[in-house]
mmCIF file of C-alpha atoms and ligand atoms in Angstrom:
data_model
loop_
_atom_site.group_PDB
_atom_site.id
_atom_site.type_symbol
_atom_site.label_atom_id
_atom_site.label_comp_id
_atom_site.label_asym_id
_atom_site.label_seq_id
_atom_site.Cartn_x
_atom_site.Cartn_y
_atom_site.Cartn_z
ATOM 1 C CA MET A 1 -1.074 58.892 -10.454
ATOM 2 C CA SER A 2 -1.513 57.195 -7.124
ATOM 3 C CA ASP A 3 -2.215 59.467 -4.182
ATOM 4 C CA LYS A 4 -0.695 56.912 -1.865
ATOM 5 C CA ARG A 5 2.204 58.045 0.256
ATOM 6 C CA LYS A 6 5.529 56.205 0.611
ATOM 7 C CA ILE A 7 6.322 55.599 4.258
ATOM 8 C CA LEU A 8 9.499 54.415 5.983
ATOM 9 C CA VAL A 9 9.486 53.592 9.691
ATOM 10 C CA VAL A 10 13.023 53.292 11.084
ATOM 11 C CA MET A 11 13.491 51.450 14.362
ATOM 12 C CA MET A 12 17.194 51.969 14.955
ATOM 13 C CA ASP A 13 17.996 49.462 17.667
ATOM 14 C CA GLY A 14 19.950 50.938 20.606
ATOM 15 C CA PHE A 15 20.216 54.380 18.986
ATOM 16 C CA GLU A 16 20.285 56.763 21.914
ATOM 17 C CA PRO A 17 20.749 60.512 21.441
ATOM 18 C CA SER A 18 24.502 60.360 22.164
ATOM 19 C CA TYR A 19 25.011 58.266 19.003
ATOM 20 C CA LEU A 20 23.138 60.874 16.996
ATOM 21 C CA GLN A 21 25.231 63.608 18.590
ATOM 22 C CA ALA A 22 28.605 61.926 18.019
ATOM 23 C CA SER A 23 28.121 60.551 14.511
ATOM 24 C CA ASP A 24 28.481 62.071 11.082
ATOM 25 C CA MET A 25 24.821 61.841 10.037
ATOM 26 C CA PRO A 26 24.009 64.774 7.733
ATOM 27 C CA ALA A 27 20.874 63.221 6.206
ATOM 28 C CA THR A 28 19.385 62.405 9.620
ATOM 29 C CA LYS A 29 20.249 65.879 10.855
ATOM 30 C CA ARG A 30 18.607 67.348 7.734
ATOM 31 C CA MET A 31 15.415 65.474 8.653
ATOM 32 C CA ILE A 32 15.617 66.924 12.152
ATOM 33 C CA ALA A 33 16.192 70.461 10.871
ATOM 34 C CA ASN A 34 13.262 70.258 8.469
ATOM 35 C CA GLY A 35 10.936 67.967 10.405
ATOM 36 C CA PHE A 36 9.915 67.158 13.964
ATOM 37 C CA TYR A 37 12.402 66.124 16.661
ATOM 38 C CA LYS A 38 12.030 65.327 20.331
ATOM 39 C CA THR A 39 13.923 63.184 22.838
ATOM 40 C CA VAL A 40 11.294 60.836 24.273
ATOM 41 C CA LYS A 41 11.112 57.892 26.671
ATOM 42 C CA ALA A 42 11.551 54.223 25.879
ATOM 43 C CA MET A 43 9.410 51.849 27.923
ATOM 44 C CA MET A 44 10.619 49.683 30.801
ATOM 45 C CA PRO A 45 12.052 47.107 30.694
ATOM 46 C CA THR A 46 14.206 48.864 28.076
ATOM 47 C CA VAL A 47 14.647 45.757 25.946
ATOM 48 C CA THR A 48 14.001 45.335 22.241
ATOM 49 C CA ASN A 49 10.794 43.324 22.000
ATOM 50 C CA VAL A 50 8.888 45.561 24.433
ATOM 51 C CA ASN A 51 9.752 48.750 22.568
ATOM 52 C CA ASN A 52 9.776 47.351 19.040
ATOM 53 C CA THR A 53 6.215 46.135 19.550
ATOM 54 C CA GLY A 54 5.222 49.475 21.076
ATOM 55 C CA ILE A 55 6.597 51.414 18.120
ATOM 56 C CA CYS A 56 5.013 49.002 15.622
ATOM 57 C CA CYS A 57 1.585 49.043 17.334
ATOM 58 C CA GLY A 58 1.618 52.634 18.640
ATOM 59 C CA VAL A 59 0.588 51.644 22.175
ATOM 60 C CA PRO A 60 2.260 50.910 25.555
ATOM 61 C CA PRO A 61 3.057 47.375 26.771
ATOM 62 C CA SER A 62 0.000 47.382 29.049
ATOM 63 C CA LEU A 63 -2.003 47.100 25.813
ATOM 64 C CA HIS A 64 0.265 45.216 23.380
ATOM 65 C CA GLY A 65 1.264 42.705 26.047
ATOM 66 C CA ILE A 66 4.973 42.230 25.238
ATOM 67 C CA THR A 67 6.630 42.857 28.587
ATOM 68 C CA ALA A 68 10.157 41.455 28.000
ATOM 69 C CA ASN A 69 12.235 39.468 25.512
ATOM 70 C CA SER A 70 11.246 36.300 27.405
ATOM 71 C CA TYR A 71 8.564 35.066 29.764
ATOM 72 C CA PHE A 72 8.455 32.351 32.362
ATOM 73 C CA ASP A 73 5.847 29.684 31.687
ATOM 74 C CA LEU A 74 4.511 28.759 35.120
ATOM 75 C CA GLN A 75 2.897 25.580 33.717
ATOM 76 C CA THR A 76 6.015 24.091 32.124
ATOM 77 C CA ARG A 77 8.393 25.968 34.445
ATOM 78 C CA LYS A 78 10.512 26.991 31.495
ATOM 79 C CA GLU A 79 11.788 30.301 30.177
ATOM 80 C CA GLU A 80 10.402 30.947 26.708
ATOM 81 C CA TYR A 81 11.131 33.691 24.180
ATOM 82 C CA MET A 82 8.420 36.313 23.842
ATOM 83 C CA ASP A 83 8.746 36.411 20.074
ATOM 84 C CA LYS A 84 5.463 35.030 18.769
ATOM 85 C CA ALA A 85 2.895 37.075 16.849
ATOM 86 C CA GLU A 86 0.061 35.420 18.823
ATOM 87 C CA MET A 87 1.330 37.132 21.974
ATOM 88 C CA VAL A 88 0.850 40.640 20.515
ATOM 89 C CA LEU A 89 -2.558 41.827 21.715
ATOM 90 C CA THR A 90 -3.065 44.901 19.496
ATOM 91 C CA PRO A 91 -2.911 45.496 15.714
ATOM 92 C CA THR A 92 0.410 46.295 14.064
ATOM 93 C CA VAL A 93 0.826 49.372 11.872
ATOM 94 C CA PHE A 94 0.674 46.947 8.939
ATOM 95 C CA GLU A 95 -2.802 45.785 9.961
ATOM 96 C CA ARG A 96 -3.908 49.366 10.546
ATOM 97 C CA ALA A 97 -2.634 50.470 7.119
ATOM 98 C CA ALA A 98 -4.184 47.614 5.124
ATOM 99 C CA PRO A 99 -7.832 48.838 5.104
ATOM 100 C CA HIS A 100 -6.541 52.095 3.536
ATOM 101 C CA GLY A 101 -5.039 50.140 0.658
ATOM 102 C CA TYR A 102 -1.466 50.290 1.917
ATOM 103 C CA LYS A 103 0.791 47.274 1.517
ATOM 104 C CA SER A 104 3.561 46.795 4.056
ATOM 105 C CA ALA A 105 6.949 45.162 4.440
ATOM 106 C CA LEU A 106 8.664 44.100 7.657
ATOM 107 C CA MET A 107 12.415 44.395 7.093
ATOM 108 C CA THR A 108 14.455 43.345 10.108
ATOM 109 C CA ALA A 109 17.974 42.248 10.932
ATOM 110 C CA LYS A 110 16.710 39.704 13.463
ATOM 111 C CA LYS A 111 14.671 36.547 13.022
ATOM 112 C CA LYS A 112 12.893 37.134 16.336
ATOM 113 C CA THR A 113 11.298 40.285 14.917
ATOM 114 C CA GLN A 114 10.092 38.472 11.811
ATOM 115 C CA THR A 115 8.093 36.107 14.028
ATOM 116 C CA LEU A 116 6.968 38.738 16.563
ATOM 117 C CA LEU A 117 5.723 41.541 14.285
ATOM 118 C CA ARG A 118 4.779 39.599 11.157
ATOM 119 C CA THR A 119 1.007 40.135 11.310
ATOM 120 C CA GLY A 120 -0.316 42.163 8.397
ATOM 121 C CA ALA A 121 2.986 42.609 6.531
ATOM 122 C CA THR A 122 2.996 41.354 2.945
ATOM 123 C CA ILE A 123 6.783 41.054 2.629
ATOM 124 C CA ARG A 124 8.784 39.772 5.597
ATOM 125 C CA LEU A 125 12.565 39.589 5.535
ATOM 126 C CA ALA A 126 15.056 38.960 8.344
ATOM 127 C CA ALA A 127 18.569 39.691 7.071
ATOM 128 C CA GLU A 128 19.837 37.047 9.467
ATOM 129 C CA ALA A 129 18.024 34.385 7.403
ATOM 130 C CA PRO A 130 17.213 35.718 3.920
ATOM 131 C CA GLN A 131 16.325 32.196 2.744
ATOM 132 C CA ASP A 132 13.264 32.335 5.020
ATOM 133 C CA ALA A 133 11.948 35.618 3.552
ATOM 134 C CA GLU A 134 8.251 35.612 2.762
ATOM 135 C CA GLY A 135 5.854 37.424 0.469
ATOM 136 C CA SER A 136 7.947 38.285 -2.585
ATOM 137 C CA ASP A 137 9.803 36.440 -5.315
ATOM 138 C CA ILE A 138 12.900 38.603 -4.962
ATOM 139 C CA ASP A 139 16.000 36.472 -4.413
ATOM 140 C CA TRP A 140 17.695 38.723 -1.881
ATOM 141 C CA VAL A 141 21.076 36.990 -1.946
ATOM 142 C CA ASP A 142 21.117 36.995 -5.730
ATOM 143 C CA ARG A 143 20.281 40.676 -5.723
ATOM 144 C CA LEU A 144 22.450 41.994 -2.889
ATOM 145 C CA GLY A 145 24.985 39.244 -2.257
ATOM 146 C CA PRO A 146 25.078 37.144 0.895
ATOM 147 C CA ALA A 147 23.843 38.986 3.982
ATOM 148 C CA PRO A 148 26.683 39.969 6.340
ATOM 149 C CA ASN A 149 26.949 38.262 9.710
ATOM 150 C CA ILE A 150 24.282 39.129 12.312
ATOM 151 C CA TYR A 151 27.151 40.241 14.555
ATOM 152 C CA SER A 152 28.331 42.999 12.212
ATOM 153 C CA PRO A 153 27.424 46.627 11.409
ATOM 154 C CA GLU A 154 27.222 45.828 7.700
ATOM 155 C CA ILE A 155 24.081 43.714 8.128
ATOM 156 C CA ASN A 156 22.137 46.919 8.815
ATOM 157 C CA HIS A 157 23.433 48.452 5.572
ATOM 158 C CA TRP A 158 22.532 45.344 3.573
ATOM 159 C CA LEU A 159 19.053 45.447 5.085
ATOM 160 C CA PHE A 160 18.660 49.117 4.176
ATOM 161 C CA GLU A 161 19.491 48.296 0.535
ATOM 162 C CA ALA A 162 16.783 45.621 0.650
ATOM 163 C CA THR A 163 14.360 48.177 2.107
ATOM 164 C CA ARG A 164 15.159 50.586 -0.700
ATOM 165 C CA ILE A 165 14.330 47.840 -3.196
ATOM 166 C CA VAL A 166 10.911 47.105 -1.685
ATOM 167 C CA LEU A 167 9.961 50.787 -1.567
ATOM 168 C CA ASN A 168 11.232 51.625 -5.071
ATOM 169 C CA GLU A 169 10.614 48.476 -7.081
ATOM 170 C CA THR A 170 7.553 46.745 -5.610
ATOM 171 C CA ASP A 171 3.992 47.793 -4.733
ATOM 172 C CA ILE A 172 4.929 48.164 -1.057
ATOM 173 C CA ASP A 173 3.860 51.548 0.377
ATOM 174 C CA LEU A 174 5.053 51.201 3.972
ATOM 175 C CA ALA A 175 8.327 49.615 5.086
ATOM 176 C CA TYR A 176 9.292 48.995 8.719
ATOM 177 C CA TYR A 177 13.073 48.814 8.997
ATOM 178 C CA HIS A 178 14.537 47.341 12.191
ATOM 179 C CA THR A 179 18.309 47.051 12.731
ATOM 180 C CA THR A 180 20.480 45.115 15.150
ATOM 181 C CA ASP A 181 22.094 46.950 18.082
ATOM 182 C CA TYR A 182 25.267 44.855 17.869
ATOM 183 C CA PRO A 183 27.395 47.960 17.056
ATOM 184 C CA MET A 184 26.029 49.797 20.131
ATOM 185 C CA HIS A 185 26.724 46.823 22.404
ATOM 186 C CA MET A 186 30.277 46.667 21.086
ATOM 187 C CA GLU A 187 31.191 50.353 21.078
ATOM 188 C CA PRO A 188 30.249 53.696 22.646
ATOM 189 C CA PRO A 189 29.258 56.522 20.289
ATOM 190 C CA TRP A 190 32.882 57.585 19.731
ATOM 191 C CA GLY A 191 34.103 54.104 18.709
ATOM 192 C CA GLU A 192 35.480 53.691 15.201
ATOM 193 C CA MET A 193 33.126 50.873 14.195
ATOM 194 C CA SER A 194 30.129 52.772 15.576
ATOM 195 C CA LEU A 195 31.076 55.903 13.643
ATOM 196 C CA PHE A 196 31.401 53.827 10.469
ATOM 197 C CA HIS A 197 28.099 52.031 11.127
ATOM 198 C CA LEU A 198 26.062 55.208 11.436
ATOM 199 C CA SER A 199 27.775 57.394 8.850
ATOM 200 C CA GLU A 200 27.478 54.673 6.202
ATOM 201 C CA TRP A 201 23.825 54.092 7.149
ATOM 202 C CA ASP A 202 23.185 57.833 6.923
ATOM 203 C CA ARG A 203 24.826 57.970 3.497
ATOM 204 C CA LEU A 204 22.357 55.319 2.275
ATOM 205 C CA LEU A 205 19.471 57.248 3.850
ATOM 206 C CA GLY A 206 20.641 60.435 2.101
ATOM 207 C CA GLU A 207 20.615 58.676 -1.280
ATOM 208 C CA MET A 208 17.110 57.410 -0.600
ATOM 209 C CA LEU A 209 15.837 60.872 0.394
ATOM 210 C CA ASP A 210 17.429 62.465 -2.673
ATOM 211 C CA ALA A 211 15.736 59.919 -4.944
ATOM 212 C CA ASN A 212 12.388 60.067 -3.068
ATOM 213 C CA PRO A 213 11.935 63.634 -1.828
ATOM 214 C CA ASP A 214 8.365 62.973 -0.633
ATOM 215 C CA LEU A 215 9.236 59.883 1.397
ATOM 216 C CA GLU A 216 7.776 60.124 4.899
ATOM 217 C CA VAL A 217 10.223 58.957 7.558
ATOM 218 C CA TYR A 218 9.303 58.051 11.146
ATOM 219 C CA MET A 219 12.414 57.215 13.156
ATOM 220 C CA SER A 220 12.981 56.239 16.762
ATOM 221 C CA ALA A 221 14.759 53.660 18.912
ATOM 222 C CA ASP A 222 13.941 50.987 21.452
ATOM 223 C CA HIS A 223 16.475 51.850 24.179
ATOM 224 C CA GLY A 224 19.841 53.436 24.887
ATOM 225 C CA MET A 225 23.027 51.662 25.993
ATOM 226 C CA ASN A 226 25.500 52.031 28.876
ATOM 227 C CA PHE A 227 28.673 50.478 30.239
ATOM 228 C CA LYS A 228 27.899 47.999 33.047
ATOM 229 C CA SER A 229 30.289 46.688 35.688
ATOM 230 C CA ARG A 230 28.321 44.263 37.884
ATOM 231 C CA CYS A 231 25.833 41.439 37.386
ATOM 232 C CA TYR A 232 23.638 39.715 39.993
ATOM 233 C CA ASP A 233 22.125 36.292 39.534
ATOM 234 C CA LEU A 234 19.202 36.597 41.940
ATOM 235 C CA ASN A 235 18.601 32.826 41.760
ATOM 236 C CA LYS A 236 21.934 32.435 43.585
ATOM 237 C CA VAL A 237 22.292 35.665 45.558
ATOM 238 C CA VAL A 238 18.903 35.650 47.306
ATOM 239 C CA PRO A 239 19.258 32.108 48.782
ATOM 240 C CA ARG A 240 22.776 32.975 49.995
ATOM 241 C CA LYS A 241 21.223 35.858 51.909
ATOM 242 C CA GLY A 242 18.683 33.520 53.477
ATOM 243 C CA GLY A 243 15.697 34.045 51.161
ATOM 244 C CA GLN A 244 13.884 31.551 48.948
ATOM 245 C CA ILE A 245 12.383 32.506 45.586
ATOM 246 C CA PHE A 246 10.692 30.439 42.896
ATOM 247 C CA PHE A 247 12.605 31.909 39.962
ATOM 248 C CA ALA A 248 14.309 35.087 38.747
ATOM 249 C CA MET A 249 14.710 36.029 35.086
ATOM 250 C CA SER A 250 16.447 38.856 33.217
ATOM 251 C CA ALA A 251 13.882 40.660 31.057
ATOM 252 C CA GLU A 252 16.596 40.918 28.409
ATOM 253 C CA ARG A 253 16.922 37.164 27.851
ATOM 254 C CA ASP A 254 16.962 36.525 24.082
ATOM 255 C CA PRO A 255 18.887 34.318 21.630
ATOM 256 C CA TYR A 256 21.535 36.947 20.781
ATOM 257 C CA ILE A 257 23.933 36.018 23.541
ATOM 258 C CA LYS A 258 27.079 37.444 21.971
ATOM 259 C CA HIS A 259 25.666 40.933 22.556
ATOM 260 C CA HIS A 260 25.020 40.860 26.255
ATOM 261 C CA ARG A 261 24.984 37.280 27.647
ATOM 262 C CA THR A 262 21.250 37.974 28.367
ATOM 263 C CA PHE A 263 22.224 40.418 31.132
ATOM 264 C CA GLY A 264 19.948 43.438 31.534
ATOM 265 C CA GLY A 265 18.961 46.125 34.010
ATOM 266 C CA THR A 266 15.549 44.676 34.939
ATOM 267 C CA ALA A 267 14.744 41.322 36.578
ATOM 268 C CA PHE A 268 11.373 39.671 37.182
ATOM 269 C CA VAL A 269 11.114 37.530 40.311
ATOM 270 C CA TRP A 270 8.452 34.901 40.984
ATOM 271 C CA LEU A 271 7.843 34.115 44.650
ATOM 272 C CA ASN A 272 6.853 30.848 46.297
ATOM 273 C CA HIS A 273 4.243 32.650 48.421
ATOM 274 C CA SER A 274 2.918 36.173 48.094
ATOM 275 C CA GLY A 275 3.662 36.672 51.818
ATOM 276 C CA ASP A 276 7.383 36.413 51.010
ATOM 277 C CA PHE A 277 7.380 39.784 49.277
ATOM 278 C CA ASP A 278 8.614 42.016 52.097
ATOM 279 C CA ARG A 279 11.452 39.718 53.098
ATOM 280 C CA ILE A 280 12.715 39.153 49.535
ATOM 281 C CA ALA A 281 12.297 42.819 48.629
ATOM 282 C CA ASP A 282 14.380 43.729 51.677
ATOM 283 C CA ILE A 283 17.189 41.350 50.626
ATOM 284 C CA CYS A 284 17.202 42.792 47.098
ATOM 285 C CA ARG A 285 17.135 46.414 48.253
ATOM 286 C CA ARG A 286 20.206 45.834 50.413
ATOM 287 C CA LEU A 287 22.298 44.722 47.422
ATOM 288 C CA ASP A 288 24.730 47.405 46.251
ATOM 289 C CA GLY A 289 23.547 48.661 42.903
ATOM 290 C CA VAL A 290 19.898 47.631 43.186
ATOM 291 C CA GLU A 291 17.958 50.755 42.410
ATOM 292 C CA ALA A 292 14.355 49.827 43.177
ATOM 293 C CA VAL A 293 11.998 46.924 43.901
ATOM 294 C CA TYR A 294 8.324 46.962 42.920
ATOM 295 C CA ASP A 295 5.490 44.542 43.477
ATOM 296 C CA ARG A 296 3.617 43.305 40.410
ATOM 297 C CA TYR A 297 0.810 45.878 40.431
ATOM 298 C CA SER A 298 2.972 48.893 41.301
ATOM 299 C CA ALA A 299 5.325 47.923 38.476
ATOM 300 C CA ALA A 300 2.452 47.435 36.030
ATOM 301 C CA SER A 301 1.008 50.800 36.951
ATOM 302 C CA LYS A 302 4.278 52.757 36.985
ATOM 303 C CA PHE A 303 5.716 51.296 33.775
ATOM 304 C CA GLU A 304 2.467 50.654 31.833
ATOM 305 C CA LEU A 305 3.089 46.892 31.828
ATOM 306 C CA HIS A 306 0.643 44.022 31.509
ATOM 307 C CA PRO A 307 0.414 42.638 35.081
ATOM 308 C CA ASP A 308 -0.195 39.035 33.993
ATOM 309 C CA ARG A 309 3.032 38.992 32.021
ATOM 310 C CA ILE A 310 5.628 40.056 34.587
ATOM 311 C CA GLY A 311 6.824 38.458 37.833
ATOM 312 C CA ASP A 312 5.512 38.957 41.366
ATOM 313 C CA MET A 313 8.349 41.418 41.767
ATOM 314 C CA LEU A 314 10.282 43.701 39.413
ATOM 315 C CA VAL A 315 13.846 44.666 40.386
ATOM 316 C CA THR A 316 15.875 47.384 38.649
ATOM 317 C CA GLY A 317 19.600 48.077 38.736
ATOM 318 C CA ASP A 318 21.446 51.373 38.855
ATOM 319 C CA ILE A 319 23.417 52.562 35.822
ATOM 320 C CA ASP A 320 26.253 50.058 36.506
ATOM 321 C CA THR A 321 24.207 47.009 37.498
ATOM 322 C CA VAL A 322 22.464 44.249 35.554
ATOM 323 C CA PHE A 323 20.840 40.867 36.246
ATOM 324 C CA GLY A 324 21.167 37.462 34.639
ATOM 325 C CA PRO A 325 22.635 33.971 34.941
ATOM 326 C CA THR A 326 26.258 34.350 36.110
ATOM 327 C CA ASP A 327 29.003 31.724 35.870
ATOM 328 C CA THR A 328 30.075 32.401 39.443
ATOM 329 C CA GLU A 329 28.810 30.369 42.386
ATOM 330 C CA SER A 330 28.287 33.490 44.484
ATOM 331 C CA GLY A 331 25.866 34.889 41.919
ATOM 332 C CA VAL A 332 27.870 38.101 41.699
ATOM 333 C CA GLU A 333 30.095 38.782 38.728
ATOM 334 C CA GLU A 334 32.353 41.726 37.939
ATOM 335 C CA LEU A 335 31.876 42.402 34.247
ATOM 336 C CA PRO A 336 34.840 42.908 31.931
ATOM 337 C CA GLU A 337 35.831 46.437 30.988
ATOM 338 C CA GLY A 338 33.845 47.674 28.011
ATOM 339 C CA PHE A 339 30.755 45.537 28.640
ATOM 340 C CA ARG A 340 27.719 47.468 27.376
ATOM 341 C CA THR A 341 24.060 46.658 27.639
ATOM 342 C CA HIS A 342 20.636 48.066 28.547
ATOM 343 C CA GLY A 343 17.321 46.955 30.048
ATOM 344 C CA GLY A 344 17.019 49.331 33.020
ATOM 345 C CA SER A 345 15.845 52.837 33.808
ATOM 346 C CA HIS A 346 19.074 54.502 32.622
ATOM 347 C CA GLU A 347 18.511 53.568 28.988
ATOM 348 C CA THR A 348 15.178 55.303 28.450
ATOM 349 C CA ASP A 349 16.211 58.367 26.414
ATOM 350 C CA VAL A 350 15.676 57.908 22.680
ATOM 351 C CA PRO A 351 15.256 60.265 19.724
ATOM 352 C CA LEU A 352 11.978 60.602 17.860
ATOM 353 C CA ILE A 353 12.076 62.083 14.353
ATOM 354 C CA VAL A 354 9.198 62.647 11.919
ATOM 355 C CA TYR A 355 10.011 63.952 8.445
ATOM 356 C CA ASN A 356 7.678 64.961 5.599
ATOM 357 C CA ARG A 357 4.588 64.779 7.786
ATOM 358 C CA ASP A 358 3.350 67.956 9.448
ATOM 359 C CA ILE A 359 2.957 67.835 13.202
ATOM 360 C CA ASP A 360 1.102 70.634 14.933
ATOM 361 C CA PRO A 361 3.399 72.205 17.540
ATOM 362 C CA LYS A 362 0.398 72.116 19.900
ATOM 363 C CA ASP A 363 0.786 68.329 19.924
ATOM 364 C CA TRP A 364 4.291 68.624 21.444
ATOM 365 C CA HIS A 365 3.235 67.222 24.815
ATOM 366 C CA GLY A 366 1.476 64.317 23.130
ATOM 367 C CA TYR A 367 4.899 63.015 22.072
ATOM 368 C CA ARG A 368 6.117 61.502 25.311
ATOM 369 C CA CYS A 369 7.256 57.961 24.488
ATOM 370 C CA ASN A 370 8.724 56.099 21.546
ATOM 371 C CA TYR A 371 5.374 54.388 20.931
ATOM 372 C CA ASP A 372 3.992 57.839 19.998
ATOM 373 C CA LEU A 373 6.154 57.707 16.863
ATOM 374 C CA ILE A 374 3.400 56.673 14.459
ATOM 375 C CA LYS A 375 0.547 58.689 15.986
ATOM 376 C CA SER A 376 0.557 61.180 13.099
ATOM 377 C CA ILE A 377 0.740 58.504 10.408
ATOM 378 C CA GLY A 378 -3.016 58.680 9.897
ATOM 379 C CA PHE A 379 -4.119 55.078 10.374
HETATM 380 ZN ZN1 ZN B 401 17.292 46.628 21.161
#
């Protein structure tokens, strides 16, 4: 009999503790009761790629290098998605597991994760595009039916069924399961669709744990989620206040615009001249709802970011305020009731759960951030 363990890493996108609290999730709560649980910090900017890469590599963004969902290419002067494996500067858990004889699968709802975290995974499936799956001859649509729409809660359930197949029916030892946070963007924890999303997911998890009692589960999230009421487009607002900047970008910018219109609680600003900092910082700080302004090196130091991969300035919003390209000429937009997103310092609380792997209580203080999730995995 093989002495290899079966390992499931769950990156539940947007799953902040209030969703865990509000939802009917008996299997997850059983893992908490019998395993390790702590509420830990997500990394700033609290957007998916930054934290997904941190969880997958077990290190902060200062080391893995993914500092947002997008970056601004100063050469071409274009915004580009930060979703390429070449941009990840440290090994993934898949690469770390391989020398120990472990084969891995990257199972994600989103195509951007398939490109970003692909390195070292034998099987790679994005439920959004099952026809582009790699590394196995399983016909996913034949097996599970067509994948539900990327803007639905059911896509996460479909993906979990696919994950169960790779762990139970193939030679994969470690599966990394990453959902979409569409349900969290659409509804607070008490919403009907959200309650369905998580209770149905938990039912599938419970079946998996019953069938595989030794399965190790490592579960955390990339960020929380809050209602937001105001958006600033700094490319418009700053000039109207008499300042000139080179470019401002929401760190949340990604292709999934139906979720959040790319609005998020952190903006990077590139200046024309470094001497402009004080004047532009002063304009930003005077905007209602701007929480803080940092220069590049203070931001890199405070938030463990890679200084070459952020702007000259990092601006954060308060709990109600986000940044991004508005439709209004003024650069200020009141957001419709019910608009939910993340990206700032008010979405940093996330759960961390480890089940079927002993953690010494003396290590409690070593579990500080979501990227500590896999520190006890052993490779
Ligand atoms: Zn996310």
